[in-house]
Coordinates of C-alpha atoms and ligand atoms in Angstrom, one line a residue:
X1 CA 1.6 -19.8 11.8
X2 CA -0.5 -20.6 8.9
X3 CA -0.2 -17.9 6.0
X4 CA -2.5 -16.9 2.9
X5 CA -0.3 -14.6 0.3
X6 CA -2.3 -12.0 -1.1
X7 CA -0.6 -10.7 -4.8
X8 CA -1.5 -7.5 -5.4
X9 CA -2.4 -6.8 -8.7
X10 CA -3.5 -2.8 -7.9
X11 CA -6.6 -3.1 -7.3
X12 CA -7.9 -0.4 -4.3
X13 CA -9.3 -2.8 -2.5
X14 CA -6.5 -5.2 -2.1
X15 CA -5.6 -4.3 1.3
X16 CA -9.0 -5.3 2.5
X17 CA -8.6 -9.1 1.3
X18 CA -5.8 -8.8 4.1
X19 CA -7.7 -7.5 6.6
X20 CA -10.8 -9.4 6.2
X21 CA -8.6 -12.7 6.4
X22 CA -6.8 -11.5 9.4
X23 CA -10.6 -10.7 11.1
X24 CA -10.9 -14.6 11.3
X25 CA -7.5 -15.3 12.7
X26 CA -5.2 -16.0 9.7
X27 CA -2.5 -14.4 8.8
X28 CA -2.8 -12.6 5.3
X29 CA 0.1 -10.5 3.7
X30 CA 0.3 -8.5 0.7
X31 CA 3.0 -8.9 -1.7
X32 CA 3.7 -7.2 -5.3
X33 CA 2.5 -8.9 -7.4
X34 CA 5.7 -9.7 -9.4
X35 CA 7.1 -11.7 -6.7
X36 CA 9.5 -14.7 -7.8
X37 CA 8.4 -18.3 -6.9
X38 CA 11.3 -18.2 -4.9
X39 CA 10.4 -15.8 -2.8
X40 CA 6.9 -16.9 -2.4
X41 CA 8.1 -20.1 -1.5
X42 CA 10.1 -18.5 1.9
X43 CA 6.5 -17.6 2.9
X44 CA 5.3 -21.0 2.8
X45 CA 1.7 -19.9 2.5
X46 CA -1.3 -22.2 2.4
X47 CA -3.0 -21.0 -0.5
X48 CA -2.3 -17.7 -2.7
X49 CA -4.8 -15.1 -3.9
X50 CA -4.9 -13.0 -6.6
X51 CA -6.3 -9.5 -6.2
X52 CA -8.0 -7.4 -8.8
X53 CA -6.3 -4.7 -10.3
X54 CA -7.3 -2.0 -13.2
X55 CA -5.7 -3.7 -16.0
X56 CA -6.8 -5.5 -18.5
X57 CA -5.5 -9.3 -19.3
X58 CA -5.1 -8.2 -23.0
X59 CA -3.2 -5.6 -23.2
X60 CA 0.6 -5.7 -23.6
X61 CA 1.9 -4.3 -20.4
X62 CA -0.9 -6.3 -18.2
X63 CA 0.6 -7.2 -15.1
X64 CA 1.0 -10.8 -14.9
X65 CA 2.5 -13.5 -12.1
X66 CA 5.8 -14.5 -12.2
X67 CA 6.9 -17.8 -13.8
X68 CA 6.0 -20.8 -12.2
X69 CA 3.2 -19.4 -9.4
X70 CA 0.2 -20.8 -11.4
X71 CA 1.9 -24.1 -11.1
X72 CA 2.7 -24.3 -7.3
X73 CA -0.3 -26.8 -6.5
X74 CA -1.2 -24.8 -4.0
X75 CA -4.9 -23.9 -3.8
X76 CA -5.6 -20.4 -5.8
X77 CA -8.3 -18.0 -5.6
X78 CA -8.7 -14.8 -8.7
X79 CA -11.0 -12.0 -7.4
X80 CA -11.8 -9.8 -10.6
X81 CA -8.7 -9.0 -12.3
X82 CA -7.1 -12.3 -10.7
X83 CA -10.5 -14.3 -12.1
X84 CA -9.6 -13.2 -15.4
X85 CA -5.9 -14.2 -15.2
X86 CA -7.0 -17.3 -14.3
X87 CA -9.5 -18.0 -16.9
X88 CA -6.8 -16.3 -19.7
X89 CA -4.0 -18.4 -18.5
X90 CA -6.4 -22.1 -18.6
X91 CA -7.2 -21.2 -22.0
X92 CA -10.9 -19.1 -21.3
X93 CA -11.4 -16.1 -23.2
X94 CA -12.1 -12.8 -21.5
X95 CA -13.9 -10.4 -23.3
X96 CA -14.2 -6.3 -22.4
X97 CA -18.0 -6.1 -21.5
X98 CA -20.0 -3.2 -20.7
X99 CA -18.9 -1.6 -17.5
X100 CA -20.3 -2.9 -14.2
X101 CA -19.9 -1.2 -10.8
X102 CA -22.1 -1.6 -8.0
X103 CA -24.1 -4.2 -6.5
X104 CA -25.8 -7.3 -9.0
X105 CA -27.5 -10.4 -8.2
X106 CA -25.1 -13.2 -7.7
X107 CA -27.3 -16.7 -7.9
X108 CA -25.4 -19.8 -7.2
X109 CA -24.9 -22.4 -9.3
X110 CA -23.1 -24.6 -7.0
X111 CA -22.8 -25.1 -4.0
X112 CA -20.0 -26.9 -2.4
X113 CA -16.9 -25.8 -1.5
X114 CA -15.9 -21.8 -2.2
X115 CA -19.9 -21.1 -2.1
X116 CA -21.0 -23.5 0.0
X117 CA -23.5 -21.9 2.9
X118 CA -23.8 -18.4 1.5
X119 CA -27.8 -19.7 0.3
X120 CA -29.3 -19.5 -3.4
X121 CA -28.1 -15.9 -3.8
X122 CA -26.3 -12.9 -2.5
X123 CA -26.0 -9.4 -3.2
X124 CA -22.3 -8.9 -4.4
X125 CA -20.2 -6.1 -5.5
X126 CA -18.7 -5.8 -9.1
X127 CA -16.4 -3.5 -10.1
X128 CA -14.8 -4.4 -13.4
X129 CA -14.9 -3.6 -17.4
X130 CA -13.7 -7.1 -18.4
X131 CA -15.3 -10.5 -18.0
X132 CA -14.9 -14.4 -18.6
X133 CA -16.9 -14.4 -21.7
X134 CA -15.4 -18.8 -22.1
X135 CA -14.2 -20.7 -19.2
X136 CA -10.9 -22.5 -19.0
X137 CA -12.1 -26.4 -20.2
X138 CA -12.0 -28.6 -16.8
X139 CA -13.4 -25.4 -14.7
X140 CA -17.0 -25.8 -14.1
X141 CA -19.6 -22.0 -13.5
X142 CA -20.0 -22.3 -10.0
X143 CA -22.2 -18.5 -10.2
X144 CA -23.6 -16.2 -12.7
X145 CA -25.2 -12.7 -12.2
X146 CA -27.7 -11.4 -14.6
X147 CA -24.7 -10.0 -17.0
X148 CA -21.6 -12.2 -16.1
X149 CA -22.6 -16.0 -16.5
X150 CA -19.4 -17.2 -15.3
X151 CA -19.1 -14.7 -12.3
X152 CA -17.3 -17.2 -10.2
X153 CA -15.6 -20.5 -11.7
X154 CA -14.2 -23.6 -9.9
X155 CA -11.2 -26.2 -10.7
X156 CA -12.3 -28.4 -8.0
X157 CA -9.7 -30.7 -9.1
X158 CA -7.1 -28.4 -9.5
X159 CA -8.2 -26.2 -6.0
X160 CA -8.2 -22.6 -8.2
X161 CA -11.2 -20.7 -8.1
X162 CA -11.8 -17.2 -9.8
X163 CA -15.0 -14.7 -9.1
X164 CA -15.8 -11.8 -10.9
X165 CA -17.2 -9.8 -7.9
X166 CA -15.0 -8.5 -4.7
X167 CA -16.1 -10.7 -1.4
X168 CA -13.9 -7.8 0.8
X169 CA -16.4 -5.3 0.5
X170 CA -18.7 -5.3 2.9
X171 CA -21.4 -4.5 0.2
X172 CA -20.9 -8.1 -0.7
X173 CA -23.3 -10.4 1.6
X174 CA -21.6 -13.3 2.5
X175 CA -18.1 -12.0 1.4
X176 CA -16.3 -12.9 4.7
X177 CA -17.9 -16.5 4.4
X178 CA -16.9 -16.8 0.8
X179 CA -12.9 -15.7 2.0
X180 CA -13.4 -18.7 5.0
X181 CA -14.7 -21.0 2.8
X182 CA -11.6 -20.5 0.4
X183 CA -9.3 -20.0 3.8
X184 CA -10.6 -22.3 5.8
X185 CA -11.8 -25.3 4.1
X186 CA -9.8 -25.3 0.8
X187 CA -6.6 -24.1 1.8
X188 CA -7.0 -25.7 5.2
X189 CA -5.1 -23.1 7.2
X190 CA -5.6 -22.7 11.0
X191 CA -7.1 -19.5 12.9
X192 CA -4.0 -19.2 14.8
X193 CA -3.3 -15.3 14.5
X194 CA -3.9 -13.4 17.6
X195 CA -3.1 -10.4 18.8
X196 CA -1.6 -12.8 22.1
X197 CA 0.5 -14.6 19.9
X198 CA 2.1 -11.4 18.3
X199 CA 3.1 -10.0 21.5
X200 CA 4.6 -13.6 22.4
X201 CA 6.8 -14.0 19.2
X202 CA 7.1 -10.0 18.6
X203 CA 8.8 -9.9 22.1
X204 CA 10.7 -12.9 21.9
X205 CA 12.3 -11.4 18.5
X206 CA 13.0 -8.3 20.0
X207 CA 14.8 -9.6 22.9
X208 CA 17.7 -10.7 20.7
X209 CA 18.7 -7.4 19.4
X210 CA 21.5 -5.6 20.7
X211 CA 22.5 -2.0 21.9
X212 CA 20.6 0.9 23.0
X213 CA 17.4 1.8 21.8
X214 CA 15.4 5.3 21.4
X215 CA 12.0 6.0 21.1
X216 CA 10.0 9.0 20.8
X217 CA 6.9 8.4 22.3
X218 CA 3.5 11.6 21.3
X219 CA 1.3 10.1 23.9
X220 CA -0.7 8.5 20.3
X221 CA -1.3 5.0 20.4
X222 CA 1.4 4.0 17.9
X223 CA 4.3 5.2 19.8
X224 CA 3.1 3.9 22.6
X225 CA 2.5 0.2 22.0
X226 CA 5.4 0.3 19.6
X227 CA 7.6 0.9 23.0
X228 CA 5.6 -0.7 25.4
X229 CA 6.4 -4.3 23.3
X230 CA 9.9 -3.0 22.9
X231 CA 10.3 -2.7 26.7
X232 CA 8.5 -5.9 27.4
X233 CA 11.7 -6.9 25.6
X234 CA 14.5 -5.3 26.6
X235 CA 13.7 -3.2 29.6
X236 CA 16.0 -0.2 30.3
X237 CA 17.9 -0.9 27.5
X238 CA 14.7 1.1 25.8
X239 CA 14.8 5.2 26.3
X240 CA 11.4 7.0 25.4
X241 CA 11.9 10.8 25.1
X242 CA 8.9 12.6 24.7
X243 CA 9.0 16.4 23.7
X244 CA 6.3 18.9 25.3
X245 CA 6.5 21.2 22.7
X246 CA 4.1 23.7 24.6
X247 CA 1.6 22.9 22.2
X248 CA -0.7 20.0 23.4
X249 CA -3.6 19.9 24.6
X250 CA -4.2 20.8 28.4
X251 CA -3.0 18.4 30.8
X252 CA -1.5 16.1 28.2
X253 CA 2.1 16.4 28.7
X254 CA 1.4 15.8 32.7
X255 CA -1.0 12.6 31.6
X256 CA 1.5 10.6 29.3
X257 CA 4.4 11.3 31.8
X258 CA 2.6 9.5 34.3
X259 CA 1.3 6.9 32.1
X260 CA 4.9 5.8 31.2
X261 CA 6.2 6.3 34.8
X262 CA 3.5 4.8 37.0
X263 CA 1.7 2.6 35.1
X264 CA 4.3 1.2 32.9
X265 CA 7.5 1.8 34.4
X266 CA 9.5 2.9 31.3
X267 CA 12.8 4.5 31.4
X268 CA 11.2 7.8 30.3
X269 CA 11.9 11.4 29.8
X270 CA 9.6 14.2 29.3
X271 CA 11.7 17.6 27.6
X272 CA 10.3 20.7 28.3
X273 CA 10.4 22.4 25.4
X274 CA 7.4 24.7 25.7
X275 CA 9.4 27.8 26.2
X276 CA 11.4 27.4 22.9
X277 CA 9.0 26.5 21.0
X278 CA 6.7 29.5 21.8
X279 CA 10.2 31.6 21.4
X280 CA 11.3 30.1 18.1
X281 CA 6.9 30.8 17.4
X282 CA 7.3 34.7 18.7
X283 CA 5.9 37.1 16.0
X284 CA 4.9 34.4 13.2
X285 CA 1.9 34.6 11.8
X286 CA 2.4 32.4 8.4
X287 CA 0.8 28.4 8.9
X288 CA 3.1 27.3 6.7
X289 CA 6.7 28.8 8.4
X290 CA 5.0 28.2 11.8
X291 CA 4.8 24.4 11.0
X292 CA 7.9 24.6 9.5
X293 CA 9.6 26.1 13.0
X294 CA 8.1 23.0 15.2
X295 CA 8.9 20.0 12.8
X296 CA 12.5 21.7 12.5
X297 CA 12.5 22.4 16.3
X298 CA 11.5 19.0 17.3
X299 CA 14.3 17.6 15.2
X300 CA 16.4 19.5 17.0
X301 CA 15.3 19.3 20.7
X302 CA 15.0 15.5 19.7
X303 CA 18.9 15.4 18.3
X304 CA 20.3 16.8 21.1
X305 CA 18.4 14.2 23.4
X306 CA 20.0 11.6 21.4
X307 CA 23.5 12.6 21.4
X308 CA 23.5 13.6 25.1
X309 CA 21.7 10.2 26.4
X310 CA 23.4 8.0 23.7
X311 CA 24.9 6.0 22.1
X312 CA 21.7 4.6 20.6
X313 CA 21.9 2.2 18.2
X314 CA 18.2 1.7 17.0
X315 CA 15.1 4.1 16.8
X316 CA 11.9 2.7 17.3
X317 CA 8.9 3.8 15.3
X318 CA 5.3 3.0 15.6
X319 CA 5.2 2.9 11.7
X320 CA 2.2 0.5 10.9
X321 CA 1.5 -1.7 8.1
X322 CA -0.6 0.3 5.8
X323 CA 2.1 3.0 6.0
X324 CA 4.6 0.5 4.3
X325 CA 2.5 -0.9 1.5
X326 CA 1.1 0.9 -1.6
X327 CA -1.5 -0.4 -4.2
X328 CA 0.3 -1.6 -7.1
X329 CA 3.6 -1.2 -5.7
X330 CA 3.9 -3.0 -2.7
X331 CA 7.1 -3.7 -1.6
X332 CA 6.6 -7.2 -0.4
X333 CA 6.9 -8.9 3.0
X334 CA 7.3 -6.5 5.9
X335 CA 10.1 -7.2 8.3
X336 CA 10.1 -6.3 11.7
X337 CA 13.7 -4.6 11.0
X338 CA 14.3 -2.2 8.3
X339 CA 18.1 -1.6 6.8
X340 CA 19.5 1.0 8.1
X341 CA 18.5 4.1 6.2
X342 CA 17.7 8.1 7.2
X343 CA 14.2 8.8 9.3
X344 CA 12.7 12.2 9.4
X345 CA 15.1 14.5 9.1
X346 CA 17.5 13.6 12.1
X347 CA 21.2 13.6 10.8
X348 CA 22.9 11.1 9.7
X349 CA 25.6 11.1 11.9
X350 CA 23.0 9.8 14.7
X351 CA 23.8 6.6 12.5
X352 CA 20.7 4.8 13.8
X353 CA 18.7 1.9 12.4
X354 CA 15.1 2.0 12.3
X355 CA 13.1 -0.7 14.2
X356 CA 9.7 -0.9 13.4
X357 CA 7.7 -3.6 15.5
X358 CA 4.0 -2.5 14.3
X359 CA 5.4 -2.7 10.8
X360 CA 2.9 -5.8 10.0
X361 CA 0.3 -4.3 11.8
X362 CA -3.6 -2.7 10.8
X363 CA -4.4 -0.1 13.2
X364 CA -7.3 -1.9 15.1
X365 CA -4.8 -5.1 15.4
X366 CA -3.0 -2.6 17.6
X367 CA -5.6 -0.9 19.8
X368 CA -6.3 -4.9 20.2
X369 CA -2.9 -4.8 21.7
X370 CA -3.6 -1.9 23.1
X371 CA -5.9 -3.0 25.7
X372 CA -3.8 -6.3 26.7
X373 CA -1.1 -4.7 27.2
X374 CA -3.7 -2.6 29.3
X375 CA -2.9 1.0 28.1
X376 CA -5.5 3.4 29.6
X377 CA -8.8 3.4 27.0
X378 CA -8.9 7.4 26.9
X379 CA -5.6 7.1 25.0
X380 CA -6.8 4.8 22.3
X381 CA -10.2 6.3 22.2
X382 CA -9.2 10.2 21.8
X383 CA -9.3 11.8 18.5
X384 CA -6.3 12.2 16.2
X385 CA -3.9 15.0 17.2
X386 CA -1.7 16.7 14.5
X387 CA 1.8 16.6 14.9
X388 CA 2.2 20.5 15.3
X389 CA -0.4 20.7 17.5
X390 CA -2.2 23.9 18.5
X391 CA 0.0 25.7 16.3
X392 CA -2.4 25.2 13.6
X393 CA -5.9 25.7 15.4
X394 CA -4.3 29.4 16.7
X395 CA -4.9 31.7 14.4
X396 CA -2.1 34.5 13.5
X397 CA 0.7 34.5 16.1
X398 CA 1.0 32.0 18.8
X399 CA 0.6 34.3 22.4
X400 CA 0.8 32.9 25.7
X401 CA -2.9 34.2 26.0
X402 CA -4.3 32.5 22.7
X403 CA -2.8 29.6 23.5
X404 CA -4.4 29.3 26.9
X405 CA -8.1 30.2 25.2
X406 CA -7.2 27.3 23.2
X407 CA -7.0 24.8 25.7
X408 CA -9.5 25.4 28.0
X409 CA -12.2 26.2 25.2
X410 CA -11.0 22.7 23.4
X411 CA -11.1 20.7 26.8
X412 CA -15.1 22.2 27.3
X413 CA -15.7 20.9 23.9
X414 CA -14.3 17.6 24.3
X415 CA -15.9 17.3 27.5
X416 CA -19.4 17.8 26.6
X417 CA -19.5 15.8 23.7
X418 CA -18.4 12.9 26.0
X419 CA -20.5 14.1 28.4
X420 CA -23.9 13.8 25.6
X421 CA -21.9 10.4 24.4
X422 CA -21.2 11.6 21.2
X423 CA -17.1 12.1 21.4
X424 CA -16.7 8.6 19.5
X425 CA -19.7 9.9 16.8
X426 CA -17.0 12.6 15.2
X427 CA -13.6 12.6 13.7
X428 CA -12.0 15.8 15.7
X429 CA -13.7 18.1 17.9
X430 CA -11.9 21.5 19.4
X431 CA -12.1 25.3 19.7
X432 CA -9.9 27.3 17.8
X433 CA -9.0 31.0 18.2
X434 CA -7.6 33.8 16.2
X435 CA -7.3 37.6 16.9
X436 CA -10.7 38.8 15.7
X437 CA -12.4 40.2 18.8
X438 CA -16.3 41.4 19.8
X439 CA -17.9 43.4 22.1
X440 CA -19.6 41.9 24.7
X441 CA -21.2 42.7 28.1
X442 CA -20.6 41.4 31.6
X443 CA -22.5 42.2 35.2
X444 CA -22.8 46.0 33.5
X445 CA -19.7 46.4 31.6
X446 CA -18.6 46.7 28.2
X447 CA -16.1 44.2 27.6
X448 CA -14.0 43.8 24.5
X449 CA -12.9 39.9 24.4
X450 CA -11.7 37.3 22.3
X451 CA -13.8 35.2 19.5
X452 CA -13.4 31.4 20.2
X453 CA -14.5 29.1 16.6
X454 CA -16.1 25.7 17.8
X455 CA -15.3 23.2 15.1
X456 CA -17.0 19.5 15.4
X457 CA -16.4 17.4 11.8
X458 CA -17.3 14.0 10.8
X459 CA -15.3 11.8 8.6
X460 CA -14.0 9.2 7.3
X461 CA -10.0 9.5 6.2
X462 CA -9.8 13.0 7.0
X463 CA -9.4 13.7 3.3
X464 CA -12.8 15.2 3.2
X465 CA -15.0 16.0 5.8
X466 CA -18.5 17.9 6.4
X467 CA -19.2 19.6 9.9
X468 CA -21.7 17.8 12.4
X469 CA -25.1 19.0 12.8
X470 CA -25.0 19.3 16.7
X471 CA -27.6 19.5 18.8
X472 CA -28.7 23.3 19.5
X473 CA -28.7 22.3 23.1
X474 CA -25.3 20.7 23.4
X475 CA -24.0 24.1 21.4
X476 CA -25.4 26.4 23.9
X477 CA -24.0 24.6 26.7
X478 CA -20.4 24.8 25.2
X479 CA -20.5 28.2 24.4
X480 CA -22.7 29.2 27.8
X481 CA -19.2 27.1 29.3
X482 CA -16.8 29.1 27.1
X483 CA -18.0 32.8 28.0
X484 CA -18.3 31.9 31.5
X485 CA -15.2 29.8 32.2
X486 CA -12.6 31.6 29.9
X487 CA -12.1 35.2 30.9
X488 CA -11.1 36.6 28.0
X489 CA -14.0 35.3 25.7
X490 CA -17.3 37.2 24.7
X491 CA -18.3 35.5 21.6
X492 CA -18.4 31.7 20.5
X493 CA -19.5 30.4 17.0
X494 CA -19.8 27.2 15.0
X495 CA -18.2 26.5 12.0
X496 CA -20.2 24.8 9.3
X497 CA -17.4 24.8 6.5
X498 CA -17.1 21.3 4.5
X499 CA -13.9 19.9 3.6
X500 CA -13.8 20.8 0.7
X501 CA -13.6 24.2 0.3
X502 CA -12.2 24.4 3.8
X503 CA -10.1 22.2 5.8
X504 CA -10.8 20.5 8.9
X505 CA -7.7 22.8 11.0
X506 CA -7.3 26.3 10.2
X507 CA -3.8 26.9 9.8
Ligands
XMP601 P1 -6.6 19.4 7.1 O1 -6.6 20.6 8.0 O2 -5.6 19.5 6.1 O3 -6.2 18.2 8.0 O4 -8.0 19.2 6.6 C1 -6.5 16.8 7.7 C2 -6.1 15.9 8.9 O5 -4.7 16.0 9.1 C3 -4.4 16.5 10.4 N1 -3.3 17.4 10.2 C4 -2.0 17.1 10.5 N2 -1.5 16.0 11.1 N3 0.7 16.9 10.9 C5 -0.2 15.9 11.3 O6 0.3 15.0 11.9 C6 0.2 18.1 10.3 O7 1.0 19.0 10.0 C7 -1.2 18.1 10.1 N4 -2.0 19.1 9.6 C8 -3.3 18.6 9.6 C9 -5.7 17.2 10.9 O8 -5.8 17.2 12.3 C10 -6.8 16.4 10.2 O9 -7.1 15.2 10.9

């Protein structure tokens, strides 16, 4: 398989240069950007790139490639920070310029090769304080902007090529045509990485390993393709344990049970740990103890699988590749098996190594997977779930009662956004409950009942978040759905708290 090595230089977009390369079917990893020639070498790629990164080349501590790498022959492309290594180390001069961020006028000045087909110009995204201000002698200005004249340079001769503006954003036009053009026609590598061809040589490695594996499967699509390869590999030798912690959403113990069982065969157990849970829960009203009590109660319930189902030798984790990596200080080429170290909290004595077959993975690569390896849509499509589950959208203790209000209000929310197509529109959707109650009136009588909080949100990366502005219509129909369906309920209302000052869960 053909491979273009990505050196990270910091920059916050350096992960993207992977994942647009990987959209056209080559293989791109990110590496630190200190890596030896040596170890570049083992990854035999077809051409390296350099990312950008906030450093300057003049200062003392700029991060620069190790010895040898600028003289491997092998075709190099600089974006930003990389362009100005490249044009420091050919004898150019960079210069610190006034700031530029945003989108500028990119006209081409040439071109063939690394510009050819983008047209006369292109919007593209800068984001730099530095800039060629001479070019290396032998490089020719291949595009300028209004305030960088040499916004992208060319060795022709040499194969190295060094723009000023980031072709991974998607604010760049053209940018995915500018990374093929360096891919594809100057490095010459092949579109052979597919999502088939994983499975094929993913598999075929896992077959060889030996002993007993465990995997704890949450019904989320990580876990779940993570064992589903792993049992492609090794059948029964793979054990899935899967712990109903009483706090999932309704139905969704019963669901992934038969999903492993029927559908995929798996040697699988479900533990029913509801009742402790909701006893080690009893009386607790604090967020923070009662996520506490489930992470420390799944360890636990998920030891004493381990040790009574054993010996294991490995644990499987649907750890993915972003997980593994971060800017600046990437730690280099993912292997599918990681030395045996401590996961999570489980003891050491479980002595288990860690297999991670996702590990070189982006998380649409493996809902790709996903659906060959035909795993039901509504698992890959449903909103993220948080590990301690409804324990953090109950408000004050955790009751048999609340719990119930939970599920069925959070099941009429999910099913009327689907219903008015607009489940896949929002980040995470539910009801939540506390003990605040209101007055309310049914047939004749007074009824004193619970309060149940609709909360819809839209975002991004979950780090902030703003409510969605739901139809008045769609509203009503929840909360008519609510008060008629759930008993205990007289009142429903919408929360329309941003992330910040709130957060998107309660608890
Ligand atoms: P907050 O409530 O902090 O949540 O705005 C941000 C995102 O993280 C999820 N979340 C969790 N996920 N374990 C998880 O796996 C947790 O303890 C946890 N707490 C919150 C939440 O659903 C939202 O998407």
């Amino acid at each position: 398989m053909d491979k273009i090595v990505v050196l990270d230089f910091g920059s916050q977009y350096s992960h993207l240069i992977c994942r647009r390369i990987r959209e056209f079917s080559v293989y791109a990893e990110l590496v630190p950007y200190d890596i030896s020639l040596e170890e570049l070498k083992k990854h035999n790629p077809k051409g390296i790139i350099f990312s950008g990164g906030p450093s300057s080349v003049y200062n003392s501590d700029a991060p620069t490639p190790a010895e040898g790498i600028f003289d491997t022959s092998l075709p190099l492309l600089g974006i930003c920070y990389g362009h100005q290594l490249i044009v420091n180390k050919y004898g150019g001069k960079v210069k610190r310029a006034n700031k530029e961020y945003g989108s500028s006028l990119l006209t081409i000045d040439n071109d063939k090769d690394l510009l050819s087909g983008v047209g006369e110009s292109v919007r593209a995204w800068m984001s730099h304080g530095d800039e060629a201000e001479e070019i290396p002698p032998g490089f020719q200005v291949i595009g300028h902007t209004e305030s960088a004249k040499a916004a992208a340079i060319a060795s022709e001769e040499k194969s190295i090529y060094g723009i000023q503006f980031h072709p991974e954003v998607v604010h760049t036009e053209q940018g995915t045509e500018i990374l093929k053009n360096f891919v594809l026609k100057v490095c010459g590598a092949s579109q052979d990485w597919t999502m088939e061809g994983f499975i094929e040589t993913e598999v075929e490695k896992l077959s060889k390993i030996q002993g007993n594996v465990l995997c704890g499967v949450s019904g989320g699509i990580d876990s779940t393709v993570a064992a589903l390869l792993i049992h492609r590999a090794i059948g029964d030798r793979l054990k899935c344990v899967f712990v109903d912690n009483g706090l999932l959403r309704l139905d969704e113990a019963k669901e992934i049970e038969e999903m492993f069982k029927n559908n995929f065969k798996v040697n699988f157990s479900a533990v029913d740990a509801g009742e402790v849970f909701l006893g080690k829960l009893k009386g607790i009203e604090d967020p923070e103890k009662k996520r506490k009590i489930v992470g420390e109660e799944f360890v636990s319930v998920f030891t004493e699988f381990a040790e009574k189902n054993g010996p294991f030798k490995w644990l499987a984790q649907g750890t993915l590749y972003p997980d593994v990596i971060e800017s600046g200080v990437s730690k280099g080429p993912a292997s599918v098996i990681k030395s045996h170290h401590n996961v999570g909290g489980l003891p050491d004595w479980l002595d288990l190594e860690v297999l991670e077959p996702l590990k070189e993975l982006y998380k649409d690569e493996v809902r790709e997977i996903a659906k060959i390896l035909e795993v039901p849509e509504k698992l890959f499509m449903r909103h993220p779930f948080p590990g301690p589950g409804l324990s953090v959208r109950i408000i004050g203790e955790i009751t048999p009662k609340k719990l119930e209000i939970c599920k069925l209000a959070s099941k009429i929310v999910e099913e009327e956004l689907m219903e008015a197509n607009l489940y896949q529109n929002v980040w995470q959707a539910y009801a939540a409950v506390g003990d605040d109650k209101a007055v309310g009136v049914v047939g004749d009588e007074r009824k004193y009942g619970n309060i149940v909080m609709i909360r819809v949100v839209d975002s991004i990366d979950a780090m902030t978040a703003d409510w969605t502005r739901l139809p008045h219509g769609l509203l009503e129909k929840m909360s008519n759905r609510i008060t008629n369906e759930i008993e205990d309920v007289t009142w429903v209302t919408y929360t329309i708290s941003s992330k910040p000052p709130a957060t998107i869960e309660p608890q």
